[in-house]
Amino acid sequence: MKFRAKIVDLACLNHFTRVSNMIAKLAKTCTLRISPEKLNFILSDKLASGGVSMWCELEQENIFSEFQMEGVSAENNEIYLELTSENLSRALKTAQNARALKIKLTNKHFPCLTVSVELQLSSSSSSRIVTHDIPIKVIPRRLWKDLQEPSVPDSDVSIYLPALKTMKSVVEKMKNISNHLVIEANLNGDLNLKIETELVCVTTHFKDLGNPVLPSESVSQNRHPEDMVEVHIDIRKLLQFLAGQQVTPTKAVCSKFAFSLPTSSLICIQSSKFKYAQFWELRLPGQSGRKVSLS
């Protein structure tokens, strides 16, 4: 296995750093998937009481000026690595205003992802190199099947979201009242964020958000535009996602899927340089199942 890549464009370096910081806020450890065309950060967490899965995708040609890799074999030209998210984020923090950044797979008594940062010295035309060796675990091929991009079925309702900063502000206020949030949406462009307790019910309404055009065979075609589809979600996990956003998305869409238990939720954010998706699997006894996605 071999991997080496280089970033020289400052805008691409800053974008890659923001993505790394976002991943570090969402997960202690993650999987880095390296393929000839893409880099993926993956979190797959299956718990008896519900877990979180995450899929972040970067087109290598949009980020790296140089990119070389050789997978485990010609037939399986991929590499899967497990690493501590904070270690990569901390290494990239030293790369602000760097002249170049290099990443390569090394073996220094143990497998490492070596990050080398070339820094320009302000007092002269010379530079210095700062190197970080990030410990990793190479994931065997038999476990790859658990680290694939989740498939998304046809939705019952899809709706454009308001600004994520606005959603974060609303959810932060609601977390002091309830641990769970109800998200409602319909095909009329209406979105509600609601919390319910024995003493109080609080709802924030968003109107005229718009709905993306769906394929004609979508299950939502038979739904009345004003009929609401809802999902019950752990408010702390939604807030964790919203607080971790480090990039400005070009698109955010919420899609809901009528399922039986367990309740599942998907959040997907897209920008010009990367695609990011977070999937939540929640088990809420006594509540109808729904699935949510943003893309």
mmCIF file of C-alpha atoms in Angstrom:
data_model
loop_
_atom_site.group_PDB
_atom_site.id
_atom_site.type_symbol
_atom_site.label_atom_id
_atom_site.label_comp_id
_atom_site.label_asym_id
_atom_site.label_seq_id
_atom_site.Cartn_x
_atom_site.Cartn_y
_atom_site.Cartn_z
ATOM 1 C CA MET A 1 0.000 0.000 0.000
ATOM 2 C CA LYS A 2 1.184 3.481 -0.849
ATOM 3 C CA PHE A 3 -0.299 6.931 -0.472
ATOM 4 C CA ARG A 4 1.069 10.424 -0.866
ATOM 5 C CA ALA A 5 -0.656 13.708 -1.640
ATOM 6 C CA LYS A 6 0.193 17.407 -1.700
ATOM 7 C CA ILE A 7 -1.789 20.636 -1.339
ATOM 8 C CA VAL A 8 -0.283 23.933 -2.486
ATOM 9 C CA ASP A 9 -3.380 26.099 -3.014
ATOM 10 C CA LEU A 10 -4.137 28.043 0.177
ATOM 11 C CA ALA A 11 -7.906 28.042 -0.397
ATOM 12 C CA CYS A 12 -7.900 24.242 -0.830
ATOM 13 C CA LEU A 13 -5.736 23.853 2.271
ATOM 14 C CA ASN A 14 -8.085 25.984 4.362
ATOM 15 C CA HIS A 15 -11.093 24.036 3.073
ATOM 16 C CA PHE A 16 -9.464 20.701 3.906
ATOM 17 C CA THR A 17 -8.623 22.024 7.373
ATOM 18 C CA ARG A 18 -12.223 23.118 7.982
ATOM 19 C CA VAL A 19 -13.513 19.699 6.956
ATOM 20 C CA SER A 20 -11.032 18.038 9.343
ATOM 21 C CA ASN A 21 -12.109 20.352 12.172
ATOM 22 C CA MET A 22 -15.756 19.492 11.491
ATOM 23 C CA ILE A 23 -15.045 15.754 11.647
ATOM 24 C CA ALA A 24 -13.123 16.201 14.922
ATOM 25 C CA LYS A 25 -16.149 17.918 16.497
ATOM 26 C CA LEU A 26 -18.420 15.040 15.498
ATOM 27 C CA ALA A 27 -16.394 11.918 16.274
ATOM 28 C CA LYS A 28 -13.439 10.881 18.409
ATOM 29 C CA THR A 29 -12.243 8.355 15.847
ATOM 30 C CA CYS A 30 -13.063 7.953 12.183
ATOM 31 C CA THR A 31 -12.133 5.906 9.146
ATOM 32 C CA LEU A 32 -10.217 7.447 6.262
ATOM 33 C CA ARG A 33 -10.945 5.746 2.954
ATOM 34 C CA ILE A 34 -8.473 6.461 0.155
ATOM 35 C CA SER A 35 -9.314 5.621 -3.451
ATOM 36 C CA PRO A 36 -7.902 6.875 -6.769
ATOM 37 C CA GLU A 37 -10.638 9.508 -7.182
ATOM 38 C CA LYS A 38 -11.815 10.330 -3.670
ATOM 39 C CA LEU A 39 -11.028 10.714 0.003
ATOM 40 C CA ASN A 40 -13.752 9.722 2.470
ATOM 41 C CA PHE A 41 -14.066 10.292 6.193
ATOM 42 C CA ILE A 42 -16.411 7.644 7.630
ATOM 43 C CA LEU A 43 -17.995 7.027 11.006
ATOM 44 C CA SER A 44 -19.959 3.833 11.513
ATOM 45 C CA ASP A 45 -21.402 3.478 14.997
ATOM 46 C CA LYS A 46 -23.999 0.785 15.604
ATOM 47 C CA LEU A 47 -25.380 0.767 19.129
ATOM 48 C CA ALA A 48 -28.207 -1.142 20.751
ATOM 49 C CA SER A 49 -29.796 2.168 21.793
ATOM 50 C CA GLY A 50 -29.120 3.880 18.479
ATOM 51 C CA GLY A 51 -25.940 5.108 16.844
ATOM 52 C CA VAL A 52 -24.476 7.545 14.353
ATOM 53 C CA SER A 53 -23.015 6.962 10.909
ATOM 54 C CA MET A 54 -21.203 9.599 8.892
ATOM 55 C CA TRP A 55 -20.012 9.843 5.291
ATOM 56 C CA CYS A 56 -17.826 12.732 4.099
ATOM 57 C CA GLU A 57 -16.600 12.708 0.507
ATOM 58 C CA LEU A 58 -13.929 14.857 -1.153
ATOM 59 C CA GLU A 59 -13.006 14.699 -4.820
ATOM 60 C CA GLN A 60 -9.220 14.498 -4.737
ATOM 61 C CA GLU A 61 -8.792 16.598 -7.886
ATOM 62 C CA ASN A 62 -10.589 19.511 -6.188
ATOM 63 C CA ILE A 63 -8.213 19.559 -3.212
ATOM 64 C CA PHE A 64 -4.810 18.095 -4.087
ATOM 65 C CA SER A 65 -2.227 19.245 -6.631
ATOM 66 C CA GLU A 66 -0.503 15.842 -6.408
ATOM 67 C CA PHE A 67 -2.191 12.559 -5.510
ATOM 68 C CA GLN A 68 -0.724 9.052 -5.741
ATOM 69 C CA MET A 69 -1.997 5.854 -4.182
ATOM 70 C CA GLU A 70 -1.807 2.093 -4.498
ATOM 71 C CA GLY A 71 -4.409 0.020 -2.704
ATOM 72 C CA VAL A 72 -4.173 -3.403 -1.137
ATOM 73 C CA SER A 73 -4.359 -5.019 -4.589
ATOM 74 C CA ALA A 74 -5.111 -4.224 -8.221
ATOM 75 C CA GLU A 75 -8.657 -5.589 -7.765
ATOM 76 C CA ASN A 76 -9.216 -3.698 -4.506
ATOM 77 C CA ASN A 77 -7.458 -0.418 -5.159
ATOM 78 C CA GLU A 78 -8.471 1.210 -1.886
ATOM 79 C CA ILE A 79 -7.010 1.856 1.567
ATOM 80 C CA TYR A 80 -9.001 2.016 4.808
ATOM 81 C CA LEU A 81 -7.361 3.596 7.860
ATOM 82 C CA GLU A 82 -8.647 4.265 11.377
ATOM 83 C CA LEU A 83 -7.345 7.370 13.140
ATOM 84 C CA THR A 84 -8.127 9.772 15.947
ATOM 85 C CA SER A 85 -9.948 12.732 14.405
ATOM 86 C CA GLU A 86 -8.445 15.286 16.771
ATOM 87 C CA ASN A 87 -4.891 14.244 15.845
ATOM 88 C CA LEU A 88 -5.442 15.145 12.205
ATOM 89 C CA SER A 89 -7.261 18.357 13.090
ATOM 90 C CA ARG A 90 -4.450 19.403 15.445
ATOM 91 C CA ALA A 91 -1.813 18.710 12.792
ATOM 92 C CA LEU A 92 -3.640 20.770 10.187
ATOM 93 C CA LYS A 93 -3.968 23.738 12.547
ATOM 94 C CA THR A 94 -0.229 24.325 12.100
ATOM 95 C CA ALA A 95 -0.784 24.659 8.339
ATOM 96 C CA GLN A 96 -2.409 28.108 8.382
ATOM 97 C CA ASN A 97 -0.793 30.211 5.637
ATOM 98 C CA ALA A 98 1.538 27.306 4.837
ATOM 99 C CA ARG A 99 3.417 27.194 1.558
ATOM 100 C CA ALA A 100 2.508 23.535 1.061
ATOM 101 C CA LEU A 101 1.184 20.496 2.899
ATOM 102 C CA LYS A 102 2.121 16.880 2.222
ATOM 103 C CA ILE A 103 0.370 13.765 3.512
ATOM 104 C CA LYS A 104 1.773 10.279 3.121
ATOM 105 C CA LEU A 105 1.423 6.789 4.515
ATOM 106 C CA THR A 106 4.543 5.765 6.439
ATOM 107 C CA ASN A 107 5.790 3.110 8.857
ATOM 108 C CA LYS A 108 7.863 4.464 11.757
ATOM 109 C CA HIS A 109 7.886 1.417 14.033
ATOM 110 C CA PHE A 110 4.101 1.614 13.672
ATOM 111 C CA PRO A 111 1.769 2.653 10.812
ATOM 112 C CA CYS A 112 1.492 6.432 10.508
ATOM 113 C CA LEU A 113 -0.163 9.096 8.452
ATOM 114 C CA THR A 114 2.659 11.632 8.209
ATOM 115 C CA VAL A 115 1.627 15.265 7.717
ATOM 116 C CA SER A 116 4.437 17.619 6.661
ATOM 117 C CA VAL A 117 3.768 21.366 6.690
ATOM 118 C CA GLU A 118 6.075 23.751 4.841
ATOM 119 C CA LEU A 119 5.965 27.130 6.576
ATOM 120 C CA GLN A 120 7.305 30.380 5.149
ATOM 121 C CA LEU A 121 9.614 32.259 7.520
ATOM 122 C CA SER A 122 8.580 35.903 7.713
ATOM 123 C CA SER A 123 12.139 37.200 8.175
ATOM 124 C CA SER A 124 13.588 35.546 5.068
ATOM 125 C CA SER A 125 12.760 33.692 1.879
ATOM 126 C CA SER A 126 13.561 30.351 3.501
ATOM 127 C CA SER A 127 11.072 27.934 5.022
ATOM 128 C CA ARG A 128 10.884 25.270 7.693
ATOM 129 C CA ILE A 129 9.147 21.912 7.779
ATOM 130 C CA VAL A 130 6.886 20.830 10.651
ATOM 131 C CA THR A 131 6.106 17.102 10.662
ATOM 132 C CA HIS A 132 3.341 15.277 12.495
ATOM 133 C CA ASP A 133 3.203 11.475 12.694
ATOM 134 C CA ILE A 134 -0.395 10.409 13.308
ATOM 135 C CA PRO A 135 -0.801 6.792 14.515
ATOM 136 C CA ILE A 136 -3.260 4.780 12.447
ATOM 137 C CA LYS A 137 -4.701 1.292 12.193
ATOM 138 C CA VAL A 138 -4.971 -0.370 8.801
ATOM 139 C CA ILE A 139 -8.465 -1.848 8.491
ATOM 140 C CA PRO A 140 -8.476 -5.362 6.960
ATOM 141 C CA ARG A 141 -10.469 -5.976 3.805
ATOM 142 C CA ARG A 142 -12.983 -8.281 5.522
ATOM 143 C CA LEU A 143 -14.329 -5.242 7.448
ATOM 144 C CA TRP A 144 -14.755 -2.951 4.440
ATOM 145 C CA LYS A 145 -18.348 -4.058 3.891
ATOM 146 C CA ASP A 146 -19.355 -2.220 7.079
ATOM 147 C CA LEU A 147 -17.858 1.051 5.809
ATOM 148 C CA GLN A 148 -19.738 1.645 2.572
ATOM 149 C CA GLU A 149 -21.813 4.696 1.637
ATOM 150 C CA PRO A 150 -25.362 4.223 2.965
ATOM 151 C CA SER A 151 -28.109 4.005 0.387
ATOM 152 C CA VAL A 152 -31.047 6.390 0.605
ATOM 153 C CA PRO A 153 -34.547 5.287 -0.468
ATOM 154 C CA ASP A 154 -37.189 7.463 -2.104
ATOM 155 C CA SER A 155 -38.472 10.102 0.284
ATOM 156 C CA ASP A 156 -41.981 10.964 1.419
ATOM 157 C CA VAL A 157 -41.134 14.669 1.712
ATOM 158 C CA SER A 158 -38.106 16.728 0.645
ATOM 159 C CA ILE A 159 -37.710 20.378 1.594
ATOM 160 C CA TYR A 160 -34.973 23.011 1.439
ATOM 161 C CA LEU A 161 -33.658 23.966 4.851
ATOM 162 C CA PRO A 162 -33.265 27.440 6.331
ATOM 163 C CA ALA A 163 -29.758 28.688 7.103
ATOM 164 C CA LEU A 164 -28.048 26.157 9.358
ATOM 165 C CA LYS A 165 -26.913 28.920 11.725
ATOM 166 C CA THR A 166 -30.553 29.886 12.196
ATOM 167 C CA MET A 167 -31.492 26.267 12.904
ATOM 168 C CA LYS A 168 -28.644 26.009 15.411
ATOM 169 C CA SER A 169 -29.835 29.107 17.272
ATOM 170 C CA VAL A 170 -33.371 27.710 17.546
ATOM 171 C CA VAL A 171 -32.276 24.203 18.598
ATOM 172 C CA GLU A 172 -29.896 25.586 21.252
ATOM 173 C CA LYS A 173 -32.815 27.309 22.962
ATOM 174 C CA MET A 174 -34.994 24.196 22.755
ATOM 175 C CA LYS A 175 -32.403 21.865 24.311
ATOM 176 C CA ASN A 176 -33.004 23.451 27.729
ATOM 177 C CA ILE A 177 -36.596 22.223 27.690
ATOM 178 C CA SER A 178 -36.487 18.760 26.099
ATOM 179 C CA ASN A 179 -34.056 16.035 25.058
ATOM 180 C CA HIS A 180 -35.960 15.229 21.874
ATOM 181 C CA LEU A 181 -37.030 17.312 18.918
ATOM 182 C CA VAL A 182 -39.830 16.750 16.418
ATOM 183 C CA ILE A 183 -39.077 17.867 12.852
ATOM 184 C CA GLU A 184 -42.155 18.251 10.638
ATOM 185 C CA ALA A 185 -42.253 19.072 6.921
ATOM 186 C CA ASN A 186 -44.620 18.934 3.981
ATOM 187 C CA LEU A 187 -44.612 19.434 0.217
ATOM 188 C CA ASN A 188 -45.890 22.997 0.638
ATOM 189 C CA GLY A 189 -42.511 24.328 1.783
ATOM 190 C CA ASP A 190 -43.405 24.318 5.503
ATOM 191 C CA LEU A 191 -40.945 23.147 8.166
ATOM 192 C CA ASN A 192 -41.610 22.981 11.918
ATOM 193 C CA LEU A 193 -39.182 22.393 14.784
ATOM 194 C CA LYS A 194 -41.169 21.299 17.831
ATOM 195 C CA ILE A 195 -40.593 20.157 21.391
ATOM 196 C CA GLU A 196 -43.280 18.673 23.617
ATOM 197 C CA THR A 197 -43.289 17.984 27.349
ATOM 198 C CA GLU A 198 -46.036 17.432 29.910
ATOM 199 C CA LEU A 199 -45.962 21.150 30.734
ATOM 200 C CA VAL A 200 -45.227 22.941 27.481
ATOM 201 C CA CYS A 201 -45.242 22.671 23.676
ATOM 202 C CA VAL A 202 -42.978 25.015 21.686
ATOM 203 C CA THR A 203 -42.934 25.171 17.874
ATOM 204 C CA THR A 204 -40.830 27.253 15.470
ATOM 205 C CA HIS A 205 -42.334 27.587 11.985
ATOM 206 C CA PHE A 206 -40.481 28.144 8.712
ATOM 207 C CA LYS A 207 -42.598 29.014 5.659
ATOM 208 C CA ASP A 208 -42.022 29.033 1.898
ATOM 209 C CA LEU A 209 -38.709 27.159 2.021
ATOM 210 C CA GLY A 210 -39.427 25.400 -1.238
ATOM 211 C CA ASN A 211 -39.262 21.744 -2.239
ATOM 212 C CA PRO A 212 -36.760 20.202 -4.659
ATOM 213 C CA VAL A 213 -38.059 18.468 -7.751
ATOM 214 C CA LEU A 214 -38.220 14.707 -7.194
ATOM 215 C CA PRO A 215 -38.398 11.841 -9.706
ATOM 216 C CA SER A 216 -41.901 11.121 -10.955
ATOM 217 C CA GLU A 217 -41.797 7.656 -9.350
ATOM 218 C CA SER A 218 -41.077 9.080 -5.885
ATOM 219 C CA VAL A 219 -43.475 7.977 -3.148
ATOM 220 C CA SER A 220 -44.149 11.643 -2.333
ATOM 221 C CA GLN A 221 -46.091 12.089 -5.573
ATOM 222 C CA ASN A 222 -49.216 10.597 -3.939
ATOM 223 C CA ARG A 223 -48.976 12.740 -0.809
ATOM 224 C CA HIS A 224 -51.178 15.794 -0.239
ATOM 225 C CA PRO A 225 -48.984 18.946 -0.208
ATOM 226 C CA GLU A 226 -50.168 20.038 3.244
ATOM 227 C CA ASP A 227 -49.777 16.635 4.934
ATOM 228 C CA MET A 228 -46.939 16.724 7.475
ATOM 229 C CA VAL A 229 -44.318 13.998 7.843
ATOM 230 C CA GLU A 230 -42.445 14.022 11.135
ATOM 231 C CA VAL A 231 -39.336 12.586 12.748
ATOM 232 C CA HIS A 232 -38.436 12.362 16.446
ATOM 233 C CA ILE A 233 -34.731 12.977 16.943
ATOM 234 C CA ASP A 234 -32.209 13.282 19.773
ATOM 235 C CA ILE A 235 -31.783 17.039 20.104
ATOM 236 C CA ARG A 236 -28.193 16.704 21.376
ATOM 237 C CA LYS A 237 -27.111 14.817 18.274
ATOM 238 C CA LEU A 238 -28.738 17.338 15.969
ATOM 239 C CA LEU A 239 -27.045 20.153 17.878
ATOM 240 C CA GLN A 240 -23.722 18.311 17.691
ATOM 241 C CA PHE A 241 -24.038 18.248 13.928
ATOM 242 C CA LEU A 242 -25.066 21.905 13.645
ATOM 243 C CA ALA A 243 -22.306 23.050 16.011
ATOM 244 C CA GLY A 244 -19.706 21.152 14.014
ATOM 245 C CA GLN A 245 -20.354 22.890 10.714
ATOM 246 C CA GLN A 246 -17.176 24.594 9.495
ATOM 247 C CA VAL A 247 -18.090 25.073 5.829
ATOM 248 C CA THR A 248 -20.762 27.027 3.993
ATOM 249 C CA PRO A 249 -22.949 24.562 2.083
ATOM 250 C CA THR A 250 -24.276 25.263 -1.378
ATOM 251 C CA LYS A 251 -27.268 23.009 -0.730
ATOM 252 C CA ALA A 252 -29.133 21.683 2.292
ATOM 253 C CA VAL A 253 -32.288 19.613 1.778
ATOM 254 C CA CYS A 254 -34.319 17.683 4.331
ATOM 255 C CA SER A 255 -35.986 14.466 3.130
ATOM 256 C CA LYS A 256 -38.188 12.271 5.294
ATOM 257 C CA PHE A 257 -38.911 8.597 4.909
ATOM 258 C CA ALA A 258 -41.817 6.716 6.483
ATOM 259 C CA PHE A 259 -40.306 3.610 8.105
ATOM 260 C CA SER A 260 -41.100 1.229 10.908
ATOM 261 C CA LEU A 261 -38.857 1.283 13.993
ATOM 262 C CA PRO A 262 -36.021 1.998 14.476
ATOM 263 C CA THR A 263 -36.213 5.669 13.642
ATOM 264 C CA SER A 264 -33.422 6.749 11.307
ATOM 265 C CA SER A 265 -32.201 10.181 10.275
ATOM 266 C CA LEU A 266 -29.835 11.360 7.563
ATOM 267 C CA ILE A 267 -28.191 14.737 7.174
ATOM 268 C CA CYS A 268 -26.262 15.514 3.997
ATOM 269 C CA ILE A 269 -24.512 18.799 3.211
ATOM 270 C CA GLN A 270 -22.999 19.658 -0.161
ATOM 271 C CA SER A 271 -20.529 22.381 -1.106
ATOM 272 C CA SER A 272 -18.576 23.014 -4.287
ATOM 273 C CA LYS A 273 -15.609 20.949 -3.060
ATOM 274 C CA PHE A 274 -17.081 18.152 -0.988
ATOM 275 C CA LYS A 275 -20.147 16.159 -0.055
ATOM 276 C CA TYR A 276 -20.904 15.406 3.570
ATOM 277 C CA ALA A 277 -23.599 13.152 4.946
ATOM 278 C CA GLN A 278 -24.429 12.223 8.514
ATOM 279 C CA PHE A 279 -26.843 9.364 9.221
ATOM 280 C CA TRP A 280 -28.490 8.903 12.584
ATOM 281 C CA GLU A 281 -30.141 5.728 13.782
ATOM 282 C CA LEU A 282 -32.382 6.396 16.767
ATOM 283 C CA ARG A 283 -34.552 4.034 18.722
ATOM 284 C CA LEU A 284 -37.391 5.844 20.431
ATOM 285 C CA PRO A 285 -39.865 3.409 22.041
ATOM 286 C CA GLY A 286 -43.509 4.135 21.400
ATOM 287 C CA GLN A 287 -42.932 6.571 18.521
ATOM 288 C CA SER A 288 -43.559 6.103 14.824
ATOM 289 C CA GLY A 289 -40.471 5.727 12.689
ATOM 290 C CA ARG A 290 -39.309 8.309 10.187
ATOM 291 C CA LYS A 291 -36.045 9.039 8.416
ATOM 292 C CA VAL A 292 -34.568 12.459 7.716
ATOM 293 C CA SER A 293 -31.928 13.529 5.211
ATOM 294 C CA LEU A 294 -30.354 16.804 4.203
ATOM 295 C CA SER A 295 -28.431 16.975 0.949
#
